Coordinates of C-alpha atoms and ligand atoms in Angstrom, one line a residue:
M1 CA 85.3 119.3 91.9
C2 CA 88.5 121.1 93.5
G3 CA 91.7 119.2 94.0
I4 CA 94.5 119.7 96.4
V5 CA 98.3 118.5 96.4
G6 CA 101.1 119.7 98.2
A7 CA 104.4 118.3 99.0
T8 CA 107.1 119.2 100.9
G9 CA 110.9 117.9 100.6
T10 CA 114.6 118.0 100.3
A11 CA 114.3 118.1 96.5
A12 CA 112.3 120.6 93.5
V13 CA 108.8 120.0 94.0
Q14 CA 107.6 121.5 91.0
A15 CA 107.2 118.1 88.8
T16 CA 105.9 116.6 91.6
L17 CA 102.9 119.2 92.4
L18 CA 102.3 119.1 88.4
E19 CA 101.9 115.3 88.3
G20 CA 99.8 115.5 91.4
L21 CA 97.2 117.9 89.9
S22 CA 97.3 115.6 86.3
R23 CA 96.0 112.9 88.5
L24 CA 93.0 115.1 89.9
E25 CA 91.8 116.3 86.8
Y26 CA 89.4 113.6 86.2
R27 CA 87.3 115.5 89.4
G28 CA 86.2 118.2 87.0
Y29 CA 88.2 121.7 87.4
D30 CA 88.2 125.2 85.6
S31 CA 91.1 127.2 86.8
A32 CA 94.5 125.8 88.1
G33 CA 97.5 126.8 90.2
I34 CA 100.6 126.6 91.9
A35 CA 102.9 128.4 94.9
I36 CA 106.4 127.2 95.9
Q37 CA 108.2 128.6 98.6
N38 CA 111.5 129.4 97.7
T39 CA 113.1 127.7 100.8
S40 CA 116.1 130.0 101.1
N41 CA 114.3 133.5 102.1
G42 CA 110.6 132.2 102.7
A43 CA 108.9 133.8 99.5
F44 CA 106.4 132.3 97.9
N45 CA 106.3 132.1 93.7
R46 CA 102.7 131.5 92.5
V47 CA 101.7 130.9 89.1
R48 CA 97.4 130.7 88.2
V49 CA 95.5 129.7 85.3
V50 CA 92.2 129.6 83.6
G51 CA 91.9 126.5 82.1
K52 CA 93.4 122.9 81.8
V53 CA 96.3 121.7 84.1
Q54 CA 98.6 121.6 80.7
Q55 CA 98.2 125.3 80.9
L56 CA 100.4 125.6 84.2
V57 CA 102.9 123.0 82.8
D58 CA 102.9 124.9 79.7
Q59 CA 103.8 128.2 81.8
L60 CA 106.0 126.3 84.3
E61 CA 108.4 124.8 81.3
Q62 CA 108.7 128.5 80.2
K63 CA 109.8 129.6 83.6
P64 CA 110.0 127.0 86.3
I65 CA 109.6 127.9 89.3
S66 CA 112.4 126.1 91.8
G67 CA 111.9 125.1 96.0
S68 CA 111.3 122.5 97.5
A69 CA 107.8 123.2 99.3
G70 CA 104.9 123.4 97.8
I71 CA 100.9 123.8 97.2
A72 CA 99.1 123.0 94.2
H73 CA 95.1 123.2 93.7
T74 CA 92.6 122.6 90.6
R75 CA 89.4 125.0 90.9
W76 CA 85.9 124.2 90.3
A77 CA 84.3 127.7 90.7
T78 CA 81.3 127.8 93.5
H79 CA 81.7 131.4 94.7
G80 CA 83.2 133.2 91.9
K81 CA 83.5 133.1 88.4
P82 CA 86.4 130.9 86.8
S83 CA 89.2 133.7 86.7
E84 CA 93.1 133.8 87.7
R85 CA 91.8 136.3 90.5
N86 CA 89.7 133.4 92.1
S87 CA 91.7 130.7 91.4
H88 CA 93.9 129.3 94.4
P89 CA 96.4 128.9 96.0
H90 CA 95.2 132.7 97.7
M91 CA 97.9 135.1 99.1
L92 CA 98.1 137.5 101.8
D93 CA 101.1 139.5 101.7
G94 CA 103.1 137.4 99.8
R95 CA 103.8 135.7 103.6
L96 CA 100.6 133.6 103.8
T97 CA 99.2 131.1 101.3
L98 CA 96.3 128.6 100.9
V99 CA 94.4 125.6 98.8
H100 CA 90.5 124.8 99.9
N101 CA 88.3 122.8 98.5
G102 CA 84.7 122.7 100.1
I103 CA 82.5 125.6 100.9
I104 CA 82.9 127.8 103.8
E105 CA 78.8 128.6 104.7
N106 CA 79.2 131.6 107.1
F107 CA 81.8 133.5 104.8
L108 CA 79.6 136.5 104.1
E109 CA 79.9 137.2 107.8
L110 CA 83.4 136.3 108.0
R111 CA 83.9 138.4 105.4
A112 CA 82.1 141.4 107.0
D113 CA 84.2 141.0 110.4
I114 CA 87.5 141.1 108.3
T115 CA 86.8 144.3 105.7
A116 CA 85.5 146.2 109.3
R117 CA 89.1 145.3 110.8
G118 CA 90.6 146.5 107.9
G119 CA 91.3 143.1 105.6
R120 CA 91.2 143.4 101.9
F121 CA 90.1 140.9 99.7
E122 CA 91.1 140.2 96.2
S123 CA 89.2 137.3 94.9
D124 CA 85.0 136.8 95.1
T125 CA 85.7 133.3 96.8
D126 CA 84.5 132.1 100.5
S127 CA 88.1 130.5 100.5
E128 CA 90.2 133.9 101.0
V129 CA 88.2 134.2 104.5
I130 CA 90.6 131.5 105.8
V131 CA 93.9 132.9 104.5
H132 CA 92.6 136.2 106.2
L133 CA 91.6 134.4 109.4
V134 CA 94.7 132.8 110.0
A135 CA 96.8 135.6 109.5
E136 CA 95.0 137.6 112.2
F137 CA 95.8 134.5 114.5
I138 CA 99.6 134.7 113.3
H139 CA 99.6 138.1 114.2
G140 CA 98.2 138.1 117.6
G141 CA 101.9 135.4 118.1
M142 CA 100.5 131.9 116.8
N143 CA 102.5 129.7 114.9
L144 CA 101.3 128.9 111.8
A145 CA 99.5 125.4 113.3
E146 CA 98.2 126.9 116.7
A147 CA 96.6 129.7 113.8
V148 CA 95.0 127.1 111.5
R149 CA 93.4 125.1 114.6
R150 CA 92.2 128.5 115.6
G151 CA 90.8 129.7 112.4
M152 CA 89.0 126.5 111.8
S153 CA 87.0 126.9 115.4
K154 CA 85.1 130.0 113.5
L155 CA 84.7 128.1 109.8
E156 CA 81.2 126.3 109.4
G157 CA 80.8 124.3 106.1
A158 CA 83.3 121.9 104.7
F159 CA 87.0 122.3 104.5
A160 CA 89.8 120.5 103.4
I161 CA 93.0 123.0 103.5
G162 CA 96.5 123.3 103.3
L163 CA 98.6 126.2 104.7
M164 CA 102.1 127.4 103.7
S165 CA 103.8 130.3 105.7
S166 CA 106.8 132.2 104.9
A167 CA 107.6 132.5 108.5
E168 CA 107.6 128.1 108.9
R169 CA 110.0 127.2 105.7
G170 CA 109.6 124.3 104.3
Q171 CA 105.9 123.0 106.6
I172 CA 102.6 122.4 105.1
V173 CA 99.5 122.8 107.7
A174 CA 96.5 120.4 106.5
A175 CA 93.3 120.3 108.1
K176 CA 90.0 119.0 106.7
R177 CA 86.2 118.6 108.4
G178 CA 83.7 117.2 106.1
C179 CA 85.9 116.8 102.8
P180 CA 88.7 114.7 101.7
L181 CA 92.3 115.0 102.5
V182 CA 94.9 112.1 102.5
I183 CA 98.6 112.5 104.0
G184 CA 101.6 110.4 101.9
I185 CA 104.0 109.7 103.8
G186 CA 107.6 109.4 101.1
K187 CA 111.4 109.0 101.5
N188 CA 112.5 112.7 102.8
A189 CA 109.4 114.1 101.5
N190 CA 105.8 114.1 102.5
F191 CA 102.3 115.1 101.0
I192 CA 98.9 116.2 100.8
G193 CA 97.0 114.8 98.6
S194 CA 92.4 115.2 98.0
D195 CA 92.8 111.4 97.2
V196 CA 95.3 108.0 97.0
L197 CA 95.1 108.3 93.5
S198 CA 97.2 112.0 93.3
L199 CA 100.1 110.7 95.2
R200 CA 100.3 107.3 93.6
S201 CA 103.5 108.1 91.6
F202 CA 105.1 109.0 95.2
T203 CA 104.2 106.6 97.9
D204 CA 101.8 103.6 98.8
R205 CA 101.8 104.8 102.6
F206 CA 99.1 107.0 103.8
L207 CA 97.4 108.4 107.2
F208 CA 93.9 109.4 106.8
L209 CA 92.9 112.2 108.7
E210 CA 89.5 112.4 110.7
D211 CA 87.2 115.6 110.5
D212 CA 88.3 118.3 112.6
E213 CA 92.5 117.0 112.8
L214 CA 95.1 118.9 111.8
A215 CA 98.7 117.9 110.4
V216 CA 102.2 119.5 110.2
L217 CA 104.0 118.3 107.5
D218 CA 107.9 118.8 106.5
S219 CA 110.3 116.7 104.5
E220 CA 111.0 114.7 107.9
Q221 CA 107.8 114.1 109.4
V222 CA 103.8 114.3 109.9
T223 CA 102.1 115.3 113.4
I224 CA 98.8 115.3 113.5
F225 CA 96.3 117.0 116.3
D226 CA 92.7 116.8 117.1
G227 CA 90.6 120.2 117.2
D228 CA 91.8 120.7 121.0
G229 CA 95.6 120.9 120.0
N230 CA 96.5 117.0 122.0
Q231 CA 98.8 115.0 119.9
V232 CA 97.2 112.2 118.0
D233 CA 98.6 108.4 117.2
R234 CA 97.9 107.6 113.8
A235 CA 99.0 104.5 112.4
T236 CA 100.2 104.6 108.8
E237 CA 98.6 102.2 106.1
I238 CA 99.8 100.7 103.2
V239 CA 97.6 101.3 100.2
L240 CA 98.7 98.6 97.3
D241 CA 98.7 99.6 93.7
Q242 CA 95.9 98.0 92.3
G243 CA 97.9 98.3 88.7
D244 CA 95.0 101.0 87.6
R245 CA 97.0 102.5 85.2
I246 CA 95.4 106.2 84.0
D247 CA 95.4 106.1 80.5
K248 CA 93.3 106.0 77.3
G249 CA 94.4 102.5 76.3
G250 CA 94.3 103.7 72.8
Y251 CA 90.8 104.7 73.2
R252 CA 89.7 108.2 71.9
H253 CA 88.1 109.0 75.9
F254 CA 88.2 107.4 78.9
M255 CA 84.1 107.2 78.8
E256 CA 84.9 105.3 75.9
K257 CA 87.2 102.9 77.5
E258 CA 85.2 102.2 80.5
I259 CA 82.3 102.2 78.4
H260 CA 84.1 98.9 76.8
A261 CA 86.0 97.5 80.3
Q262 CA 82.2 96.6 81.9
P263 CA 82.8 92.7 80.9
E264 CA 86.5 92.8 83.1
S265 CA 84.5 94.8 85.8
I266 CA 81.5 92.9 86.0
R267 CA 83.9 89.7 86.0
N268 CA 86.0 91.1 88.7
T269 CA 83.0 92.4 90.7
L270 CA 81.9 88.7 90.6
E271 CA 85.2 87.2 91.3
G272 CA 85.3 85.2 94.3
R273 CA 81.5 86.5 95.1
I274 CA 79.6 83.5 93.3
T275 CA 80.1 79.9 93.3
S276 CA 78.3 77.8 90.8
S277 CA 74.9 78.0 92.5
E278 CA 75.1 80.5 94.9
V279 CA 75.9 84.0 96.5
V280 CA 78.9 83.8 98.7
A281 CA 76.8 85.6 101.9
Q282 CA 80.6 86.9 103.5
T283 CA 80.8 88.7 100.1
F284 CA 79.0 91.5 102.5
G285 CA 80.8 91.4 106.1
I286 CA 81.6 88.2 108.2
E287 CA 78.2 89.5 110.3
A288 CA 76.6 89.7 107.0
V289 CA 74.1 86.9 107.6
D290 CA 73.8 88.0 111.1
V291 CA 72.9 91.6 110.2
L292 CA 70.8 90.6 107.0
E293 CA 68.7 88.0 109.2
K294 CA 67.9 91.0 111.6
T295 CA 66.8 93.1 108.8
E296 CA 63.4 93.9 108.7
A297 CA 63.7 97.2 106.1
L298 CA 66.5 98.7 104.1
T299 CA 67.0 102.7 103.3
I300 CA 69.4 103.1 100.3
V301 CA 70.7 106.5 99.6
G302 CA 73.1 108.2 96.8
C303 CA 73.0 110.4 94.5
G304 CA 72.8 110.9 90.7
T305 CA 73.8 107.7 89.0
S306 CA 74.0 105.8 92.2
F307 CA 70.4 107.0 93.1
Y308 CA 69.4 105.1 90.0
A309 CA 71.2 102.0 90.8
A310 CA 69.6 102.3 94.4
L311 CA 66.0 102.3 92.6
V312 CA 66.9 99.2 90.4
A313 CA 67.7 97.8 94.0
R314 CA 64.9 98.4 95.4
Y315 CA 62.6 96.1 92.7
W316 CA 65.0 93.2 92.8
I317 CA 65.2 93.7 97.0
E318 CA 61.2 93.8 97.0
D319 CA 61.0 91.5 94.6
L320 CA 63.0 88.5 95.6
A321 CA 63.7 89.0 99.2
R322 CA 60.0 90.6 100.2
V323 CA 61.9 93.0 102.3
P324 CA 60.5 96.8 102.3
C325 CA 63.0 98.7 100.7
D326 CA 63.6 102.9 100.6
A327 CA 65.7 104.2 97.8
E328 CA 66.3 108.2 98.2
I329 CA 68.5 110.7 96.7
A330 CA 70.9 111.4 99.5
S331 CA 70.9 115.2 99.3
E332 CA 66.7 115.0 100.5
F333 CA 67.4 112.0 103.4
R334 CA 69.8 113.9 105.0
Y335 CA 67.5 117.2 105.7
R336 CA 64.1 115.0 106.0
N337 CA 62.9 113.5 109.3
A338 CA 62.7 110.3 107.6
A339 CA 60.7 107.7 109.8
L340 CA 62.5 104.7 110.6
P341 CA 60.8 100.9 110.4
K342 CA 62.5 98.8 113.3
N343 CA 65.8 96.6 112.6
S344 CA 66.3 99.1 109.1
L345 CA 69.6 98.6 107.4
F346 CA 71.4 101.6 105.5
L347 CA 72.9 101.4 102.7
S348 CA 74.5 104.2 100.7
L349 CA 75.8 103.9 97.3
S350 CA 79.1 106.3 95.5
Q351 CA 81.3 105.6 93.2
S352 CA 83.7 107.9 95.0
G353 CA 82.9 107.6 98.1
E354 CA 83.4 111.3 98.8
S355 CA 79.7 112.7 97.8
A356 CA 79.2 115.2 100.4
D357 CA 75.5 114.7 100.8
T358 CA 76.0 111.0 100.9
I359 CA 78.4 111.2 103.6
A360 CA 75.8 113.7 105.2
A361 CA 73.4 111.1 104.9
L362 CA 75.5 108.8 106.6
R363 CA 76.1 111.0 109.5
L364 CA 72.7 111.3 109.8
A365 CA 72.0 107.4 109.4
Q366 CA 74.5 107.1 112.5
T367 CA 73.0 108.9 114.9
R368 CA 69.5 107.2 114.3
D369 CA 68.2 103.6 115.3
Y370 CA 69.9 102.0 112.1
L371 CA 71.0 98.0 112.8
H372 CA 73.8 98.6 110.5
T373 CA 75.4 101.1 107.8
M374 CA 76.8 99.5 104.8
N375 CA 78.6 101.1 101.3
I376 CA 79.2 99.8 98.3
G377 CA 81.9 102.0 97.3
N378 CA 85.0 102.0 94.4
V379 CA 87.5 103.8 96.4
T380 CA 88.5 101.2 99.4
T381 CA 90.4 104.8 100.9
S382 CA 87.0 106.7 100.8
T383 CA 85.1 108.5 103.8
L384 CA 82.1 106.5 102.8
M385 CA 84.0 102.6 103.2
R386 CA 86.1 103.6 105.7
D387 CA 83.5 105.0 107.6
S388 CA 80.6 102.5 107.6
D389 CA 80.0 99.8 109.7
S390 CA 80.6 97.6 106.2
A391 CA 82.0 98.2 103.0
I392 CA 82.1 96.1 99.8
A393 CA 83.9 96.9 96.9
M394 CA 82.4 97.5 93.4
R395 CA 85.7 96.3 91.6
A396 CA 85.1 98.4 88.6
G397 CA 88.6 99.7 88.5
V398 CA 89.6 103.5 88.4
E399 CA 86.5 105.7 86.9
V400 CA 88.1 108.5 85.2
S401 CA 85.2 109.9 82.8
V402 CA 82.8 112.0 85.0
A403 CA 80.1 110.5 83.6
S404 CA 79.4 107.0 85.5
T405 CA 79.2 103.9 83.6
K406 CA 81.4 101.1 84.8
A407 CA 80.7 101.9 88.5
F408 CA 76.9 101.7 87.6
T409 CA 77.0 98.5 86.3
T410 CA 79.5 97.2 89.0
V411 CA 77.3 98.7 91.7
L412 CA 74.0 97.1 90.1
V413 CA 75.4 93.2 90.3
D414 CA 76.4 93.5 94.0
L415 CA 73.3 95.1 94.6
L416 CA 71.7 92.2 93.1
L417 CA 74.1 90.1 95.1
L418 CA 72.7 91.1 98.1
A419 CA 69.4 90.9 97.2
L420 CA 70.1 87.5 96.7
V421 CA 71.6 86.7 100.1
L422 CA 68.8 88.4 101.8
A423 CA 66.4 86.8 100.0
R424 CA 67.9 83.6 100.9
T425 CA 67.3 84.3 104.3
R426 CA 64.0 85.1 103.7
G427 CA 63.6 81.0 102.0
F428 CA 63.8 82.2 98.7
P429 CA 64.2 78.7 96.6
G430 CA 67.7 77.5 96.0
E431 CA 66.8 76.4 92.3
E432 CA 65.7 80.0 91.4
E433 CA 69.0 81.3 93.1
R434 CA 70.9 78.6 91.1
E435 CA 69.4 80.2 87.9
I436 CA 70.1 83.7 88.8
V437 CA 73.6 82.7 89.4
R438 CA 74.3 80.4 86.7
A439 CA 72.9 83.7 84.4
L440 CA 75.7 85.9 86.1
H441 CA 78.5 83.9 85.0
T442 CA 77.6 84.4 81.4
L443 CA 76.8 88.3 82.4
P444 CA 80.3 89.4 80.8
E445 CA 79.9 87.3 77.7
K446 CA 76.4 89.3 77.1
I447 CA 77.8 92.6 77.6
E448 CA 80.5 91.8 75.0
Q449 CA 77.8 91.1 72.9
V450 CA 75.9 94.0 73.4
L451 CA 79.0 96.1 73.2
G452 CA 78.9 94.9 69.3
L453 CA 76.0 97.2 69.0
K454 CA 78.7 100.0 68.9
E455 CA 78.4 100.8 65.0
R456 CA 74.8 100.5 65.3
M457 CA 75.0 102.9 67.6
Q458 CA 77.3 105.5 66.0
T459 CA 75.2 105.9 63.0
L460 CA 72.0 106.1 65.0
A461 CA 73.6 109.0 66.9
E462 CA 73.0 110.8 63.8
E463 CA 69.8 111.1 64.1
F464 CA 69.5 112.7 67.7
V465 CA 72.5 115.6 67.1
T466 CA 70.1 118.2 66.0
K467 CA 67.5 117.1 68.7
K468 CA 66.8 119.3 71.4
H469 CA 64.6 117.3 73.6
V470 CA 64.5 113.3 74.0
L471 CA 62.3 111.2 76.2
F472 CA 63.2 108.1 77.8
L473 CA 60.9 105.4 79.1
G474 CA 60.9 102.2 80.9
R475 CA 59.2 100.7 83.3
G476 CA 59.7 98.3 86.2
T477 CA 63.7 97.8 86.6
H478 CA 63.7 99.3 83.4
Y479 CA 62.3 102.8 84.6
P480 CA 65.5 103.8 86.3
I481 CA 67.6 102.7 83.5
A482 CA 65.6 105.1 81.4
M483 CA 66.2 107.7 83.8
E484 CA 70.2 106.4 83.8
G485 CA 70.1 106.8 79.7
A486 CA 68.1 110.5 80.1
L487 CA 71.2 111.6 82.6
K488 CA 74.1 110.7 80.5
L489 CA 72.6 111.9 77.5
K490 CA 72.1 115.3 79.6
E491 CA 75.7 115.4 80.8
L492 CA 77.4 114.0 77.9
S493 CA 75.7 116.0 75.3
Y494 CA 74.0 119.2 76.7
T495 CA 70.7 117.8 75.1
H496 CA 67.6 118.4 77.5
A497 CA 66.3 114.3 78.3
E498 CA 64.1 113.0 80.7
G499 CA 63.4 109.4 81.9
Y500 CA 60.1 108.7 83.0
P501 CA 58.1 105.3 83.9
A502 CA 55.8 104.8 80.7
G503 CA 53.0 104.4 82.1
E504 CA 53.1 108.1 83.6
L505 CA 53.2 109.4 80.0
K506 CA 49.5 109.8 79.5
H507 CA 49.9 111.8 82.7
G508 CA 51.3 114.5 81.3
P509 CA 54.3 114.3 79.2
L510 CA 52.6 113.2 76.0
A511 CA 51.5 116.9 75.6
L512 CA 55.6 117.3 74.6
V513 CA 55.6 114.0 71.6
D514 CA 55.7 115.5 68.3
R515 CA 57.5 114.5 64.9
K516 CA 60.4 116.5 66.5
M517 CA 60.7 114.5 70.0
P518 CA 62.8 111.0 69.8
V519 CA 61.3 108.8 72.8
V520 CA 64.1 105.9 73.3
A521 CA 61.9 103.0 75.2
V522 CA 63.9 100.2 76.8
A523 CA 61.6 97.6 76.2
P524 CA 62.8 94.0 77.3
S525 CA 61.0 90.8 76.8
N526 CA 59.5 90.8 80.4
E527 CA 55.6 90.7 81.9
L528 CA 55.6 94.3 81.3
L529 CA 56.2 94.3 77.7
R530 CA 52.4 94.4 76.7
K531 CA 52.3 97.4 79.2
V532 CA 55.2 98.9 77.4
Q533 CA 53.8 97.9 74.0
S534 CA 50.5 99.7 74.5
N535 CA 52.3 103.1 76.3
L536 CA 54.6 103.5 72.7
Q537 CA 51.3 103.2 70.4
E538 CA 50.3 106.4 72.3
V539 CA 53.8 107.7 71.3
R540 CA 52.9 106.5 67.7
A541 CA 49.5 108.1 67.5
R542 CA 50.7 111.2 68.2
G543 CA 53.3 111.0 65.6
G544 CA 56.7 110.5 67.7
K545 CA 59.4 109.1 66.4
L546 CA 60.4 105.8 68.2
Y547 CA 63.6 104.3 69.4
V548 CA 63.2 100.5 71.2
F549 CA 65.7 99.0 72.6
T550 CA 63.9 95.1 73.0
D551 CA 65.0 91.2 72.4
E552 CA 64.2 89.5 69.8
G553 CA 60.8 88.1 69.0
T554 CA 59.1 90.9 71.0
E555 CA 56.8 91.7 68.2
F556 CA 57.8 95.4 67.2
V557 CA 57.3 96.1 64.1
P558 CA 59.7 98.6 62.4
G559 CA 58.5 101.3 60.3
P560 CA 59.6 105.1 59.2
D561 CA 58.7 106.1 62.7
V562 CA 60.1 103.2 64.6
T563 CA 63.4 102.2 64.6
I564 CA 64.1 98.4 66.5
I565 CA 67.3 97.5 68.3
E566 CA 67.9 94.1 69.3
V567 CA 69.6 93.8 72.5
P568 CA 70.9 89.8 73.3
E569 CA 68.3 88.3 75.4
V570 CA 69.2 87.6 79.4
H571 CA 67.5 86.7 82.3
R572 CA 64.7 89.0 83.4
V573 CA 66.2 89.9 86.3
L574 CA 69.8 91.0 84.8
S575 CA 68.2 92.6 82.0
P576 CA 68.4 96.2 83.3
I577 CA 72.6 95.6 83.7
V578 CA 72.4 94.7 79.8
Y579 CA 69.9 97.4 78.4
T580 CA 72.3 100.0 80.5
I581 CA 75.1 99.3 77.8
P582 CA 73.5 100.4 74.5
L583 CA 72.1 103.3 76.6
Q584 CA 75.8 104.6 77.2
L585 CA 76.9 104.1 73.8
L586 CA 74.0 106.2 72.5
A587 CA 74.7 109.0 74.5
Y588 CA 78.8 108.7 73.9
H589 CA 78.4 109.0 70.3
I590 CA 75.8 111.4 70.0
A591 CA 78.6 113.6 71.8
V592 CA 81.5 112.7 69.9
H593 CA 79.1 114.0 66.8
K594 CA 78.2 117.0 68.7
G595 CA 82.0 117.4 69.8
T596 CA 81.4 118.5 73.4
D597 CA 84.3 117.6 76.1
I598 CA 83.5 114.3 77.1
D599 CA 85.5 112.9 79.4
Q600 CA 85.2 116.3 81.6
P601 CA 81.6 118.0 80.6
R602 CA 81.0 121.4 81.2
N603 CA 79.7 122.9 85.0
I604 CA 79.8 119.0 86.8
A605 CA 82.4 116.9 88.7
K606 CA 83.5 113.3 89.4
S607 CA 83.9 113.5 92.9
V608 CA 80.9 116.0 94.2
T609 CA 82.9 117.2 97.8
V610 CA 80.9 120.1 98.6
E611 CA 77.1 120.0 99.4
Ligands
LIG1 C1 77.2 109.9 86.6 O1 77.3 110.0 85.8 C2 77.2 111.5 87.4 N1 78.3 112.1 87.0 C3 77.0 111.6 88.9 O2 75.5 111.8 88.7 C4 77.4 110.9 89.8 O3 76.9 109.0 89.7 C5 76.7 111.4 91.3 O4 77.8 112.6 91.6 C6 77.3 110.6 92.5 O5 78.8 110.2 92.6 P1 79.1 109.3 93.7 O6 78.4 108.0 93.2 O7 80.5 109.4 93.3 O8 78.3 109.3 94.8

């Protein structure tokens, strides 16, 4: 999704802006641009490219731009196709320039009004209306900051913006509503960025804007104003570098590195959160025991992979704690008038902490009668982690690949810990908790063992390269894992894939099964195994080709149309976590064979900051 970076200082900023942009690449984008102010006359030099940040770097190497203040952008097209004229920064008469992340929902009306007043648009974007609106207020005699504040009041939708004017040299005005934007405080320089990571090389001191606030930056100071123009005092926060290195560490792709990091990320998320025999309740906040004791129902929301984690959690929470639990797609929840059971806990899941739909779901929950709002996230400075009543870190480490892997398995671990603490408040037997906790201690080694399936998945992947459709089946907690396996395959290899509960097969999807249709089954040894085996017979009877992930001794018989992949045996509660890994490996290797853009698949983004 679009990324913003800006810098104003006493030294040249081109390299700073390019470094910031390269740190935002993981979010997904299709074009990039930069505008730097010539501080002696206030004029802007702008370069925009369709494609990668590296192309911008190459162009600027040939013809560098000097200047000590500028803004830059990576664009993920929403309104108007990826093209140079639709790329940011947008500019008006060479005097005003803008970068924007988000969507202006009333842009058509605004554009019509501005056009009627004589404004001329150069792009098809919604963003360009902002620069026109602000320019009109400047023409009316306002300074840049005041014009931006007035302009904002006309905008509907979500935005993070950075603007510069030739009249106010060395000044950046930044504002946000519903989209992420952070301010970095440096020495003789100040910065704006879409996240802390983008500014990580320049500072560890940050200011966080609230919605509808505006910041005015120059090389010496940052001043924040609220929507009415009153100055706001905001404490600087130190965000320490957690040693997350943004490199591939010898792997071909970030995704491959992140798949292989899972033993370590799971070890990290467990650290200090389990003793030898039980889960530490304070993991979920000081008031956790009190809140969980009062909790009579849960609503868990998330998007994509985070939603699948919510679905697994629903099985765990209802099974272990016997507490009713709803798992919802955030974009549905936010517009649904959901009935709210008494004493409900609202839990949001989000790797980025900036998914617009999940934030909107939290905002809705904050207006309803929830007992408490909680978030499990991977970015401690994110909106969801900051704005929920309590927040628990996944500790997955930075996840760069657009396709989520280690964030999914770590959030599953945290959700299981939550289910166990909740279960304890409902009298769950200590011996059973001990048994699961003992199994959790061995989980990282189990994951290491499953990663040993890498070569097997590499070879198996060849059989999928020419397939147009793949069906993934599972039951119980493995039904969401089947959906997650299908999502990984879609995202990475652009192969159509569906995840289904195996029991639903005969209610429709069986019609798709023929010799050309691979069917991947997630079938660990548990109380549903016999049921899954019967469902798979239905596939065999129609000539479907089966790939069964199962553990030793499950009596699946390999044959020309049945491939068995043995997964190390694990406590039944933990199997959804373990069975995720081979499906990640399979999707990854199919994508390698197909030669797709694995870390940044087409059309999708890491941090989905627009609705
Ligand atoms: C996962 O592989 C996807 N890229 C996507 O579904 C993602 O999980 C979703 O956009 C939610 O993101 P979040 O966890 O950052 O909120």
